[in-house]
PDB file of C-alpha atoms in Angstrom:
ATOM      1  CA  UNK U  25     -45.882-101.886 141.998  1.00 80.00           C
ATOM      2  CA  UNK U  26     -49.742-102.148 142.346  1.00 86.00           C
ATOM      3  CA  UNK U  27     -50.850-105.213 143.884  1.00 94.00           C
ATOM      4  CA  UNK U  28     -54.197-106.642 143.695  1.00 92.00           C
ATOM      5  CA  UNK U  29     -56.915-104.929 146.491  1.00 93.00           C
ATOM      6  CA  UNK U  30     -57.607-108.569 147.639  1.00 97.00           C
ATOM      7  CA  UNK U  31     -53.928-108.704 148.894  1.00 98.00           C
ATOM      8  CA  UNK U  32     -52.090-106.928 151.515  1.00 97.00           C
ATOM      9  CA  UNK U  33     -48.211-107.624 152.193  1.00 98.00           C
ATOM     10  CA  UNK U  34     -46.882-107.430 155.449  1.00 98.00           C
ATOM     11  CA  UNK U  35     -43.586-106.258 155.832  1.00 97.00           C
ATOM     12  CA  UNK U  36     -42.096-107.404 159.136  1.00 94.00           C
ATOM     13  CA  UNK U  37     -38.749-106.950 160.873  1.00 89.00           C
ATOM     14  CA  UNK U  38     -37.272-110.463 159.520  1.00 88.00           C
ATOM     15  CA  UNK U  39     -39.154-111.262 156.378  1.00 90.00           C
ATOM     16  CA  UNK U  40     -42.679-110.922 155.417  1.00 97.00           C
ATOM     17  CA  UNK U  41     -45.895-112.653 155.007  1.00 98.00           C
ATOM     18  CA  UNK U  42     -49.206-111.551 152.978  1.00 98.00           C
ATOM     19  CA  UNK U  43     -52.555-111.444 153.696  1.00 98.00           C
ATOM     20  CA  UNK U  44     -55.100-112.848 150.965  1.00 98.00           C
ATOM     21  CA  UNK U  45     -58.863-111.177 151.567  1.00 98.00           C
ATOM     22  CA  UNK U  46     -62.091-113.116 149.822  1.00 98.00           C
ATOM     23  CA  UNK U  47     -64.971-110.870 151.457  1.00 96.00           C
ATOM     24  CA  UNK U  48     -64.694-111.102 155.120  1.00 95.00           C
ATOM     25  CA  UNK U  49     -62.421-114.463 154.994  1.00 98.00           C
ATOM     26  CA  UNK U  50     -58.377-113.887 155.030  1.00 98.00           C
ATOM     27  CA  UNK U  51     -55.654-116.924 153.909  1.00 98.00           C
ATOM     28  CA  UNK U  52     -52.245-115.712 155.458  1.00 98.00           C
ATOM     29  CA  UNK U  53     -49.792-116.757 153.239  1.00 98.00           C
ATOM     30  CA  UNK U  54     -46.639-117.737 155.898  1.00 98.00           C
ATOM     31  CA  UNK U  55     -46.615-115.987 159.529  1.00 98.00           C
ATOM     32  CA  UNK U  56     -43.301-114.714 160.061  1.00 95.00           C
ATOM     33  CA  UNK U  57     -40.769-115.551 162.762  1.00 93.00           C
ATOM     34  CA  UNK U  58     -42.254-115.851 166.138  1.00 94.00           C
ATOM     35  CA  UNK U  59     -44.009-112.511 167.678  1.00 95.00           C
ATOM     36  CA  UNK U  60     -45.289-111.689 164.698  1.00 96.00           C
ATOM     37  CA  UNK U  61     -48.817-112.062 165.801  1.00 97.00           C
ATOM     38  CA  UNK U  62     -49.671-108.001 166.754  1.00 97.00           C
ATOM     39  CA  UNK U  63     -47.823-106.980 163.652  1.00 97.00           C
ATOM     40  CA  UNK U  64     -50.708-109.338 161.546  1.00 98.00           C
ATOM     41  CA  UNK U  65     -53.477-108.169 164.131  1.00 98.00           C
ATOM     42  CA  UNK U  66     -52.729-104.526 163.117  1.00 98.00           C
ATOM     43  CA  UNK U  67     -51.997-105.267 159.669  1.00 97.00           C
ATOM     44  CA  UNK U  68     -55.881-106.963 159.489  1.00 97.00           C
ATOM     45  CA  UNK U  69     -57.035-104.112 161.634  1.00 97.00           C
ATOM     46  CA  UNK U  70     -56.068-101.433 158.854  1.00 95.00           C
ATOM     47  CA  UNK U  71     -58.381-103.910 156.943  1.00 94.00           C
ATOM     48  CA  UNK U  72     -61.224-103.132 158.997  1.00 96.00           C
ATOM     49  CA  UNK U  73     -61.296-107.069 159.887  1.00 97.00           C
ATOM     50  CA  UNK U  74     -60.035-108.749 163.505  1.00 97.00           C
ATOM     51  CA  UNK U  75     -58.193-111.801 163.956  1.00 98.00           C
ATOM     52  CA  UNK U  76     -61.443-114.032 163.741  1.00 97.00           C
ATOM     53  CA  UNK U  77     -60.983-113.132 160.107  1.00 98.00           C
ATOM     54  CA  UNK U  78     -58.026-115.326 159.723  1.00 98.00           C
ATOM     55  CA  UNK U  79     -59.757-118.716 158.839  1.00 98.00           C
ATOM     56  CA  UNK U  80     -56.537-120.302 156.834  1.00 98.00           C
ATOM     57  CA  UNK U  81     -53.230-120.446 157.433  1.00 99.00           C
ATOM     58  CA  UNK U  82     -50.453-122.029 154.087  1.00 99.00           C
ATOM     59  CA  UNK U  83     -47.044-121.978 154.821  1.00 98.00           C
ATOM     60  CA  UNK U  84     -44.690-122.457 152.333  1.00 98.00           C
ATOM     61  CA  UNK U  85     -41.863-124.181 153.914  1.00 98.00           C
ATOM     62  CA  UNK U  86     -41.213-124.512 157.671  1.00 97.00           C
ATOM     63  CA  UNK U  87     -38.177-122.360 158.279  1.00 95.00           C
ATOM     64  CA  UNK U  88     -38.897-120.309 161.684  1.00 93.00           C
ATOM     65  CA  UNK U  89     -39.073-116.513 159.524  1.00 93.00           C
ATOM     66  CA  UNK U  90     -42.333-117.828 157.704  1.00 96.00           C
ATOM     67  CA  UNK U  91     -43.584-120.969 160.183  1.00 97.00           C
ATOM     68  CA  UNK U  92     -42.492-119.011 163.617  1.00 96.00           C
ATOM     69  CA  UNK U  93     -46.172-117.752 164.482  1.00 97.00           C
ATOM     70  CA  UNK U  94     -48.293-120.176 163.208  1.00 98.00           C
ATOM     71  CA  UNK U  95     -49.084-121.529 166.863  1.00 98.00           C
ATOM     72  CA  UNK U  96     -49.776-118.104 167.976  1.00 98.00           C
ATOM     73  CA  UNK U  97     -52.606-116.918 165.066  1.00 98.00           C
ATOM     74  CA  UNK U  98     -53.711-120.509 164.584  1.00 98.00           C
ATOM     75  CA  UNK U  99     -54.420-120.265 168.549  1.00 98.00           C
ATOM     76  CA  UNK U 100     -57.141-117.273 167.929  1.00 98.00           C
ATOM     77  CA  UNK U 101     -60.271-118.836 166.121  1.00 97.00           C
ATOM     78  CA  UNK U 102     -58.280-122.433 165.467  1.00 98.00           C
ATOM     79  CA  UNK U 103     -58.030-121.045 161.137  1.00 98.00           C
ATOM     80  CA  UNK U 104     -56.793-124.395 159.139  1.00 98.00           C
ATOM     81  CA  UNK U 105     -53.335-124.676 159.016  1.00 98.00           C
ATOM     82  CA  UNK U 106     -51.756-126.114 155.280  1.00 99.00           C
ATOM     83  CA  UNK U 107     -47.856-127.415 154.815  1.00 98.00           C
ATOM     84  CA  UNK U 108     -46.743-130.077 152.344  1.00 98.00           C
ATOM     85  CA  UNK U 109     -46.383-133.352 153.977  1.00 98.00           C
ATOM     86  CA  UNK U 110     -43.138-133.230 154.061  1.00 98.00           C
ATOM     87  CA  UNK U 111     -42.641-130.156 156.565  1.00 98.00           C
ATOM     88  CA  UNK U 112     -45.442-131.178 159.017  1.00 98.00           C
ATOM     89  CA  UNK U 113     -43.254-133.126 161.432  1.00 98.00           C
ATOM     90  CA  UNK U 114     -41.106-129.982 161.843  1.00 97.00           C
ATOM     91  CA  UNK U 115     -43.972-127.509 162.041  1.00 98.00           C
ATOM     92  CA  UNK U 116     -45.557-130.389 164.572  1.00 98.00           C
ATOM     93  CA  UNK U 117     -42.414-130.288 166.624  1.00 97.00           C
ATOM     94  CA  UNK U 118     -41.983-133.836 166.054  1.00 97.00           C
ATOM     95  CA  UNK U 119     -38.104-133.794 164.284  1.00 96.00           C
ATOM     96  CA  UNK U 120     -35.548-131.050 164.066  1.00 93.00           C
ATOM     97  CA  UNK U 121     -34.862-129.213 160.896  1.00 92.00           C
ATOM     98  CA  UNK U 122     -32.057-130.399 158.872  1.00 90.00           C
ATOM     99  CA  UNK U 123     -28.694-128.244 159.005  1.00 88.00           C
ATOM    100  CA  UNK U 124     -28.266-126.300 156.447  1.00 82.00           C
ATOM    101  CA  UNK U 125     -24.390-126.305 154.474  1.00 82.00           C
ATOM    102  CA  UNK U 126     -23.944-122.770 153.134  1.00 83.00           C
ATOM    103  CA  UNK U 127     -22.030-121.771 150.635  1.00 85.00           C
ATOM    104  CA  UNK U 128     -19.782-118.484 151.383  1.00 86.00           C
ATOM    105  CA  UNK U 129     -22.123-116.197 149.992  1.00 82.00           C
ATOM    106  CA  UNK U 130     -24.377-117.690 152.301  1.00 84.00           C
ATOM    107  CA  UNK U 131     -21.994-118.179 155.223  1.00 86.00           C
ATOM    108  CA  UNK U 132     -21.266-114.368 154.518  1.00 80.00           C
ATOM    109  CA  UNK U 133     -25.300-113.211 154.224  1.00 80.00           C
ATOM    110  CA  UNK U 134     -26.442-115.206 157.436  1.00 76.00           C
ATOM    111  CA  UNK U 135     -23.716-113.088 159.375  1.00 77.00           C
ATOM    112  CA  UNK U 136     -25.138-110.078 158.147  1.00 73.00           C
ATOM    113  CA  UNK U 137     -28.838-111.504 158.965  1.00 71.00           C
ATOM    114  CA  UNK U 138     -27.712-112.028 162.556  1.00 64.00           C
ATOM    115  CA  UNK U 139     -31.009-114.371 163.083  1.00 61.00           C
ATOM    116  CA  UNK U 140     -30.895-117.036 166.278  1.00 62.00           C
ATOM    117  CA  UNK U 141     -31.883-120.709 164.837  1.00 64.00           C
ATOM    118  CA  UNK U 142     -30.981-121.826 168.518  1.00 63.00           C
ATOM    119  CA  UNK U 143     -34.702-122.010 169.535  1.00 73.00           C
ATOM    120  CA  UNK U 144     -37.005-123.728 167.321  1.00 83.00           C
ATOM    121  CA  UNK U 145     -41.029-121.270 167.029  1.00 90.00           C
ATOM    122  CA  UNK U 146     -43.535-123.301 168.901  1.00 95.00           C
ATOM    123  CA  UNK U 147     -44.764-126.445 167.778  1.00 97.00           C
ATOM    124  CA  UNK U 148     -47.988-125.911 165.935  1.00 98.00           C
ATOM    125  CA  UNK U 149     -50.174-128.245 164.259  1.00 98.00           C
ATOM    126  CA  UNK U 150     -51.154-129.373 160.516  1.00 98.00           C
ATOM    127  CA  UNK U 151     -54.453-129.576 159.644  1.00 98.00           C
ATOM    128  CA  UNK U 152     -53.819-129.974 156.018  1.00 98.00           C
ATOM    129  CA  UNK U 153     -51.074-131.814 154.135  1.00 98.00           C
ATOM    130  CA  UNK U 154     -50.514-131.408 150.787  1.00 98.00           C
ATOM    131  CA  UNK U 155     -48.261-132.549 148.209  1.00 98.00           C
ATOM    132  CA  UNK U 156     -48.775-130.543 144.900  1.00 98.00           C
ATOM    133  CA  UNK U 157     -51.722-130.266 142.635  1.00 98.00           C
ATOM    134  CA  UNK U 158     -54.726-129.680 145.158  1.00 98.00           C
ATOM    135  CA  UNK U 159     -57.088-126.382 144.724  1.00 98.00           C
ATOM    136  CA  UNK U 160     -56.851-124.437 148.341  1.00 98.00           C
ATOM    137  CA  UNK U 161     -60.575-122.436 148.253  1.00 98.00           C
ATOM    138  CA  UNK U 162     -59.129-118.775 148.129  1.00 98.00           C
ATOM    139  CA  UNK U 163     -58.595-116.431 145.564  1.00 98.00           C
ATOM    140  CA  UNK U 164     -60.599-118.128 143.650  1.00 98.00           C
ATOM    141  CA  UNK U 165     -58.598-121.059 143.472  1.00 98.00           C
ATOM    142  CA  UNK U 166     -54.680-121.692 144.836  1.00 98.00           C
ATOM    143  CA  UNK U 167     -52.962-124.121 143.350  1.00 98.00           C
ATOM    144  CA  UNK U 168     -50.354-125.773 145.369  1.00 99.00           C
ATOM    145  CA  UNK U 169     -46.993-126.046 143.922  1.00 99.00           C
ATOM    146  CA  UNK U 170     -44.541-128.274 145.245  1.00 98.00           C
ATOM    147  CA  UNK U 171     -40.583-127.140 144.459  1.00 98.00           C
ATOM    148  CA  UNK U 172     -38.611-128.919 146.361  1.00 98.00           C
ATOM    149  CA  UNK U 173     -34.757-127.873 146.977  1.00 97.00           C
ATOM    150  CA  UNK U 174     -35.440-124.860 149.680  1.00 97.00           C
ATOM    151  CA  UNK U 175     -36.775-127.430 152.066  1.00 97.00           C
ATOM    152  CA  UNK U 176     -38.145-131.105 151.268  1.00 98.00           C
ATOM    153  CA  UNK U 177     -42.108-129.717 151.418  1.00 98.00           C
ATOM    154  CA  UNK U 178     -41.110-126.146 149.660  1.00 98.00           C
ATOM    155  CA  UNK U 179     -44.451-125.028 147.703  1.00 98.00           C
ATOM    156  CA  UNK U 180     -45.266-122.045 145.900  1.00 99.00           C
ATOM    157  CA  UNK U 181     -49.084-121.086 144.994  1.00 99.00           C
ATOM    158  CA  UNK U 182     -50.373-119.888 141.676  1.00 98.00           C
ATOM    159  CA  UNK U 183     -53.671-118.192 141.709  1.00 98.00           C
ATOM    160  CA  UNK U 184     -54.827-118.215 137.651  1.00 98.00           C
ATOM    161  CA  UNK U 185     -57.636-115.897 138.252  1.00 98.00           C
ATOM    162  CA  UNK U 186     -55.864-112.795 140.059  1.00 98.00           C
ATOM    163  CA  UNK U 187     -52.800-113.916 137.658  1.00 98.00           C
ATOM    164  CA  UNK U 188     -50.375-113.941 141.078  1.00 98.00           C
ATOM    165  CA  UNK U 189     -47.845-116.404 141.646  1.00 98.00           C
ATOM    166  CA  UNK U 190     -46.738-117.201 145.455  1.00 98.00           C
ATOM    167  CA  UNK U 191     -42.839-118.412 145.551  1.00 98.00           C
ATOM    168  CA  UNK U 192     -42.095-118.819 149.297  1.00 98.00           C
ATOM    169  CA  UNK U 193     -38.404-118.465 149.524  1.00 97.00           C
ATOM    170  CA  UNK U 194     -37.515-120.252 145.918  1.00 98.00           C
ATOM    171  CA  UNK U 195     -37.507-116.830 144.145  1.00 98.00           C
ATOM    172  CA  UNK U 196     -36.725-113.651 145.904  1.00 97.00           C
ATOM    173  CA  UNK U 197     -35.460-110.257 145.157  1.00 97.00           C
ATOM    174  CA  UNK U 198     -32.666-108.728 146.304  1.00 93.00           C
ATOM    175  CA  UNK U 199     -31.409-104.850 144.714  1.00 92.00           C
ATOM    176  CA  UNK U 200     -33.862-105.044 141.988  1.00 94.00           C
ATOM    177  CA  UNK U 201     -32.994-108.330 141.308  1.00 96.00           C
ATOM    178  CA  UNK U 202     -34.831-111.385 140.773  1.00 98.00           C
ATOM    179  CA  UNK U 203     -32.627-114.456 141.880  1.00 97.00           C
ATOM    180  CA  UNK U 204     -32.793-117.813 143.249  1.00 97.00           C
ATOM    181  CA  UNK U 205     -33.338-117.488 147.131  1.00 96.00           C
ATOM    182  CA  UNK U 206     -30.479-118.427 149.621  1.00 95.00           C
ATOM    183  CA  UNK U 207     -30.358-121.683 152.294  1.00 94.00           C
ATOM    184  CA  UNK U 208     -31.406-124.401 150.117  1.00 96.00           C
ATOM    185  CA  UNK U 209     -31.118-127.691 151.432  1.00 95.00           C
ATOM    186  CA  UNK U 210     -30.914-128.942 148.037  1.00 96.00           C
ATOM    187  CA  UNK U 211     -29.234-126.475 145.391  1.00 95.00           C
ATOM    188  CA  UNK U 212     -29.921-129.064 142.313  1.00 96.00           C
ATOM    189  CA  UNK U 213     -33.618-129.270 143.477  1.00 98.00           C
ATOM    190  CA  UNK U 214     -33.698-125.539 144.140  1.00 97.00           C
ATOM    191  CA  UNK U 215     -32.942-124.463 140.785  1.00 98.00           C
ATOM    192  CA  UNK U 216     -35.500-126.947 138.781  1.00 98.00           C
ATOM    193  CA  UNK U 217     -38.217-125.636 140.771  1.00 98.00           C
ATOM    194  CA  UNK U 218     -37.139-121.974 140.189  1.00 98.00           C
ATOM    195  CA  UNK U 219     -36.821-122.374 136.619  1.00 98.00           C
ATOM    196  CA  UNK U 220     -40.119-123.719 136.680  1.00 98.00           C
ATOM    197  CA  UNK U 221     -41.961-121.212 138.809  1.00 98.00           C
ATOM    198  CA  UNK U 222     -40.095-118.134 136.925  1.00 98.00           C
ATOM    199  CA  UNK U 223     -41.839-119.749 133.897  1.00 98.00           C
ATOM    200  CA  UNK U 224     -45.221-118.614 135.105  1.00 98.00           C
ATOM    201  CA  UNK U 225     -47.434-116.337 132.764  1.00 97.00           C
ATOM    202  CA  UNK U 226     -48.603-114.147 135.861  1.00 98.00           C
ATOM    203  CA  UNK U 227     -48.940-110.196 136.223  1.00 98.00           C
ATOM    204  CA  UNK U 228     -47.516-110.462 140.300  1.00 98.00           C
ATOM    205  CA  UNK U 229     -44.853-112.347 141.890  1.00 98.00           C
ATOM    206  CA  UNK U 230     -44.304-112.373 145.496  1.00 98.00           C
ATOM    207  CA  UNK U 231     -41.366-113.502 147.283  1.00 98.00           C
ATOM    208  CA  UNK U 232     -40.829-114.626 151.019  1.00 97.00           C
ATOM    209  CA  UNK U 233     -37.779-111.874 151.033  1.00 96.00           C
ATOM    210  CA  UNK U 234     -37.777-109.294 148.807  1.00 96.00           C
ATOM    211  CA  UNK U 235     -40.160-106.655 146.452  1.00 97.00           C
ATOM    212  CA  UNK U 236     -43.469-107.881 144.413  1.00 98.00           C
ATOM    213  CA  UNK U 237     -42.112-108.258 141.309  1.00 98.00           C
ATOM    214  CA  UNK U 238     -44.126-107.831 137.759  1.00 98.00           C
ATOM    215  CA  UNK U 239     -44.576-110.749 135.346  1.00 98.00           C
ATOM    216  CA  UNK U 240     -41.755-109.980 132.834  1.00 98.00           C
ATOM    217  CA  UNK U 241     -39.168-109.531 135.367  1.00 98.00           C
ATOM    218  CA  UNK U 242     -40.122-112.823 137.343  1.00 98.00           C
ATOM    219  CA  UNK U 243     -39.511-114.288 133.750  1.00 97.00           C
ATOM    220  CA  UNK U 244     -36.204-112.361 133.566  1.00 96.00           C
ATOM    221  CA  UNK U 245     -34.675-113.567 136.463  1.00 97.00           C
ATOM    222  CA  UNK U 246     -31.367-115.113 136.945  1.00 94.00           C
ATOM    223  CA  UNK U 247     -30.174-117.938 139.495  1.00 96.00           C
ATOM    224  CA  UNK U 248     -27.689-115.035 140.950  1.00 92.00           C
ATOM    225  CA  UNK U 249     -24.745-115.936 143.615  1.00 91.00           C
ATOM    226  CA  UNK U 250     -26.450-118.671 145.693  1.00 89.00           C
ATOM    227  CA  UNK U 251     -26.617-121.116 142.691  1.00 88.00           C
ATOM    228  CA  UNK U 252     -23.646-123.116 143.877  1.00 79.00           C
TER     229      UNK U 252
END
Protein backbone atom coordinates (compact mmCIF):
# COMPACT_ATOMS: atom_id res chain seq x y z
CA UNK A 1 0.00 0.00 0.00
CA UNK A 2 0.95 3.74 -0.44
CA UNK A 3 2.41 5.22 2.51
CA UNK A 4 2.66 8.78 3.25
CA UNK A 5 5.98 10.66 1.36
CA UNK A 6 6.95 11.90 4.90
CA UNK A 7 7.57 8.19 5.86
CA UNK A 8 9.99 5.67 4.76
CA UNK A 9 9.97 1.96 6.24
CA UNK A 10 12.98 0.16 6.65
CA UNK A 11 12.91 -3.32 6.17
CA UNK A 12 15.83 -5.01 7.92
CA UNK A 13 17.03 -8.59 8.30
CA UNK A 14 15.20 -9.11 11.86
CA UNK A 15 12.35 -6.68 11.95
CA UNK A 16 12.00 -3.19 10.85
CA UNK A 17 11.99 0.33 11.89
CA UNK A 18 10.61 3.61 9.97
CA UNK A 19 11.87 6.72 9.31
CA UNK A 20 9.49 9.87 9.91
CA UNK A 21 10.82 13.09 7.63
CA UNK A 22 9.48 16.86 8.72
CA UNK A 23 11.72 18.95 6.16
CA UNK A 24 15.26 18.21 6.83
CA UNK A 25 14.52 16.71 10.52
CA UNK A 26 13.94 12.67 10.73
CA UNK A 27 12.17 10.81 14.09
CA UNK A 28 13.23 7.04 13.72
CA UNK A 29 10.57 5.20 14.97
CA UNK A 30 12.60 1.96 16.80
CA UNK A 31 16.30 1.06 15.49
CA UNK A 32 16.39 -2.49 14.93
CA UNK A 33 18.57 -5.16 16.51
CA UNK A 34 22.11 -4.14 16.88
CA UNK A 35 24.16 -3.35 13.45
CA UNK A 36 21.50 -1.84 12.09
CA UNK A 37 23.13 1.49 11.90
CA UNK A 38 24.51 1.35 7.88
CA UNK A 39 21.24 -0.20 6.90
CA UNK A 40 19.45 3.38 8.43
CA UNK A 41 22.53 5.45 7.04
CA UNK A 42 21.69 4.13 3.52
CA UNK A 43 18.12 4.07 4.02
CA UNK A 44 18.45 8.20 4.92
CA UNK A 45 20.96 8.43 2.14
CA UNK A 46 18.27 7.35 -0.58
CA UNK A 47 16.58 10.37 1.19
CA UNK A 48 19.12 12.67 0.11
CA UNK A 49 19.71 13.41 4.04
CA UNK A 50 22.94 12.01 6.30
CA UNK A 51 22.85 10.78 9.68
CA UNK A 52 23.00 14.41 11.22
CA UNK A 53 19.42 14.31 10.04
CA UNK A 54 18.39 11.95 12.70
CA UNK A 55 17.55 14.44 15.59
CA UNK A 56 14.93 11.93 17.53
CA UNK A 57 14.98 8.67 18.36
CA UNK A 58 11.11 6.79 20.08
CA UNK A 59 11.29 3.37 20.75
CA UNK A 60 8.42 1.54 21.40
CA UNK A 61 9.39 -1.07 23.79
CA UNK A 62 12.96 -2.17 24.63
CA UNK A 63 13.22 -5.64 23.17
CA UNK A 64 16.85 -5.85 21.40
CA UNK A 65 15.04 -6.14 17.43
CA UNK A 66 13.67 -2.45 17.90
CA UNK A 67 16.08 -0.96 20.99
CA UNK A 68 19.43 -2.91 19.65
CA UNK A 69 20.97 0.28 17.82
CA UNK A 70 19.88 3.01 19.65
CA UNK A 71 23.50 3.52 21.21
CA UNK A 72 24.97 3.33 17.85
CA UNK A 73 22.65 6.25 15.85
CA UNK A 74 22.08 8.12 19.09
CA UNK A 75 26.12 8.19 19.14
CA UNK A 76 26.18 10.30 15.64
CA UNK A 77 24.79 13.91 16.38
CA UNK A 78 23.55 12.81 20.20
CA UNK A 79 19.35 12.91 18.43
CA UNK A 80 16.93 12.68 21.72
CA UNK A 81 16.23 9.41 22.64
CA UNK A 82 12.19 8.71 23.95
CA UNK A 83 11.00 5.26 25.91
CA UNK A 84 8.19 5.08 28.45
CA UNK A 85 9.49 5.16 31.89
CA UNK A 86 9.06 1.98 32.40
CA UNK A 87 11.67 0.52 29.75
CA UNK A 88 14.46 3.09 30.48
CA UNK A 89 16.34 1.02 33.05
CA UNK A 90 16.63 -1.76 30.44
CA UNK A 91 17.48 0.48 27.50
CA UNK A 92 20.01 2.24 30.28
CA UNK A 93 21.52 -1.12 30.99
CA UNK A 94 20.62 -0.74 34.48
CA UNK A 95 18.26 -4.25 34.98
CA UNK A 96 17.84 -7.25 32.77
CA UNK A 97 14.74 -7.83 30.77
CA UNK A 98 12.21 -10.01 32.24
CA UNK A 99 11.96 -13.73 30.79
CA UNK A 100 9.52 -14.17 28.70
CA UNK A 101 6.95 -17.64 29.23
CA UNK A 102 5.83 -18.60 25.72
CA UNK A 103 3.13 -20.30 24.84
CA UNK A 104 3.75 -23.25 22.14
CA UNK A 105 2.94 -21.25 19.32
CA UNK A 106 5.46 -19.09 20.59
CA UNK A 107 7.91 -21.72 21.83
CA UNK A 108 7.39 -23.10 18.17
CA UNK A 109 7.84 -19.39 16.25
CA UNK A 110 11.03 -18.34 18.32
CA UNK A 111 12.66 -21.69 16.98
CA UNK A 112 11.91 -20.75 13.64
CA UNK A 113 13.21 -16.99 14.42
CA UNK A 114 16.52 -18.49 15.52
CA UNK A 115 17.39 -14.90 17.24
CA UNK A 116 20.32 -14.92 20.20
CA UNK A 117 18.78 -13.01 23.45
CA UNK A 118 22.17 -14.19 25.10
CA UNK A 119 23.76 -10.69 24.68
CA UNK A 120 21.83 -7.80 25.69
CA UNK A 121 22.38 -4.36 22.50
CA UNK A 122 24.47 -1.79 24.20
CA UNK A 123 23.33 0.21 26.92
CA UNK A 124 22.08 3.48 25.59
CA UNK A 125 20.61 6.32 27.28
CA UNK A 126 17.00 8.03 27.80
CA UNK A 127 16.66 11.40 27.28
CA UNK A 128 12.96 11.39 27.40
CA UNK A 129 10.52 9.37 29.52
CA UNK A 130 7.17 9.23 28.87
CA UNK A 131 4.18 7.65 30.14
CA UNK A 132 1.16 8.21 27.73
CA UNK A 133 -0.57 11.34 26.66
CA UNK A 134 2.44 13.77 25.79
CA UNK A 135 2.65 15.44 22.08
CA UNK A 136 6.32 14.30 20.61
CA UNK A 137 6.98 17.51 17.94
CA UNK A 138 6.90 15.38 14.63
CA UNK A 139 4.47 14.76 12.17
CA UNK A 140 2.78 17.32 13.24
CA UNK A 141 2.06 16.00 16.46
CA UNK A 142 2.72 12.14 17.97
CA UNK A 143 0.80 11.19 20.51
CA UNK A 144 2.24 8.71 22.83
CA UNK A 145 0.25 5.71 23.58
CA UNK A 146 0.98 3.60 26.36
CA UNK A 147 -0.34 -0.35 25.92
CA UNK A 148 1.07 -2.17 28.23
CA UNK A 149 1.13 -6.20 28.00
CA UNK A 150 4.13 -6.54 25.22
CA UNK A 151 6.50 -5.07 27.73
CA UNK A 152 5.66 -2.88 30.97
CA UNK A 153 6.56 0.65 28.88
CA UNK A 154 4.93 -0.79 25.40
CA UNK A 155 3.63 2.50 23.47
CA UNK A 156 2.22 2.94 20.21
CA UNK A 157 2.02 6.58 18.45
CA UNK A 158 -0.95 8.06 16.69
CA UNK A 159 -0.25 10.90 14.41
CA UNK A 160 -4.06 12.61 13.78
CA UNK A 161 -2.84 14.77 11.05
CA UNK A 162 -1.11 12.17 8.55
CA UNK A 163 -4.06 9.77 9.97
CA UNK A 164 -1.09 6.94 10.82
CA UNK A 165 -1.12 4.91 13.76
CA UNK A 166 2.38 3.45 15.15
CA UNK A 167 1.75 -0.10 17.08
CA UNK A 168 5.29 -1.27 18.02
CA UNK A 169 4.94 -4.95 18.40
CA UNK A 170 1.11 -4.93 19.93
CA UNK A 171 -0.37 -5.38 16.40
CA UNK A 172 1.47 -7.04 13.63
CA UNK A 173 0.79 -8.84 10.48
CA UNK A 174 1.58 -12.03 9.64
CA UNK A 175 0.10 -13.80 5.92
CA UNK A 176 -2.19 -11.00 5.36
CA UNK A 177 -3.25 -11.07 8.66
CA UNK A 178 -3.71 -8.59 11.23
CA UNK A 179 -3.21 -10.26 14.77
CA UNK A 180 -2.09 -9.62 18.16
CA UNK A 181 1.84 -9.71 18.15
CA UNK A 182 3.76 -12.65 19.87
CA UNK A 183 6.12 -12.49 23.36
CA UNK A 184 3.94 -10.61 25.58
CA UNK A 185 4.94 -10.40 28.99
CA UNK A 186 1.47 -9.86 29.89
CA UNK A 187 -1.22 -11.61 27.52
CA UNK A 188 -4.33 -9.97 29.59
CA UNK A 189 -2.60 -6.52 29.21
CA UNK A 190 -1.65 -7.30 25.62
CA UNK A 191 -4.99 -7.76 24.36
CA UNK A 192 -6.74 -4.49 26.09
CA UNK A 193 -4.24 -2.41 24.50
CA UNK A 194 -4.71 -4.12 21.07
CA UNK A 195 -8.31 -3.83 21.14
CA UNK A 196 -7.81 -0.37 21.84
CA UNK A 197 -5.23 0.59 19.27
CA UNK A 198 -7.16 -1.57 16.42
CA UNK A 199 -9.97 0.88 17.34
CA UNK A 200 -8.15 3.75 15.72
CA UNK A 201 -9.92 5.77 12.83
CA UNK A 202 -6.52 6.01 10.80
CA UNK A 203 -5.81 5.48 6.92
CA UNK A 204 -2.05 3.57 7.88
CA UNK A 205 -1.06 1.15 10.40
CA UNK A 206 2.39 0.10 10.91
CA UNK A 207 3.59 -2.77 12.75
CA UNK A 208 7.10 -3.60 14.35
CA UNK A 209 6.82 -7.12 12.24
CA UNK A 210 4.83 -7.32 9.49
CA UNK A 211 3.10 -5.21 6.21
CA UNK A 212 1.53 -1.47 6.56
CA UNK A 213 -1.77 -2.26 6.86
CA UNK A 214 -4.90 0.12 5.69
CA UNK A 215 -7.42 1.49 8.19
CA UNK A 216 -10.30 -1.03 7.71
CA UNK A 217 -8.19 -3.99 8.03
CA UNK A 218 -6.34 -2.68 11.27
CA UNK A 219 -10.08 -2.46 12.44
CA UNK A 220 -10.65 -6.03 11.16
CA UNK A 221 -8.14 -7.68 12.94
CA UNK A 222 -8.32 -10.64 15.12
CA UNK A 223 -6.22 -11.59 18.38
CA UNK A 224 -4.97 -14.79 16.17
CA UNK A 225 -2.89 -17.84 17.89
CA UNK A 226 -0.78 -15.94 20.46
CA UNK A 227 -3.89 -14.84 22.49
CA UNK A 228 -3.36 -17.49 25.13
Amino acid sequence: MDLPASLQRIVLPFGQCYAWRDGDEVTLVDTGPPGSGEAVAAALGGLGLDRDAVVRIVLTHHHPDHSGSAAEIRGWNGAELVAHAAETAVVRGEAAPPPLDLLPAEQQLWAQLGVDDSVPPPPCPVDREVTGGEVLPFGGGATVVHGPGHTPGSIALHLPGPRVLFTGDTVAESQGAVILGPFNLDRQQALAAFRRLISFDVDVALFGHGEPASGPELRAAVPGPFAG
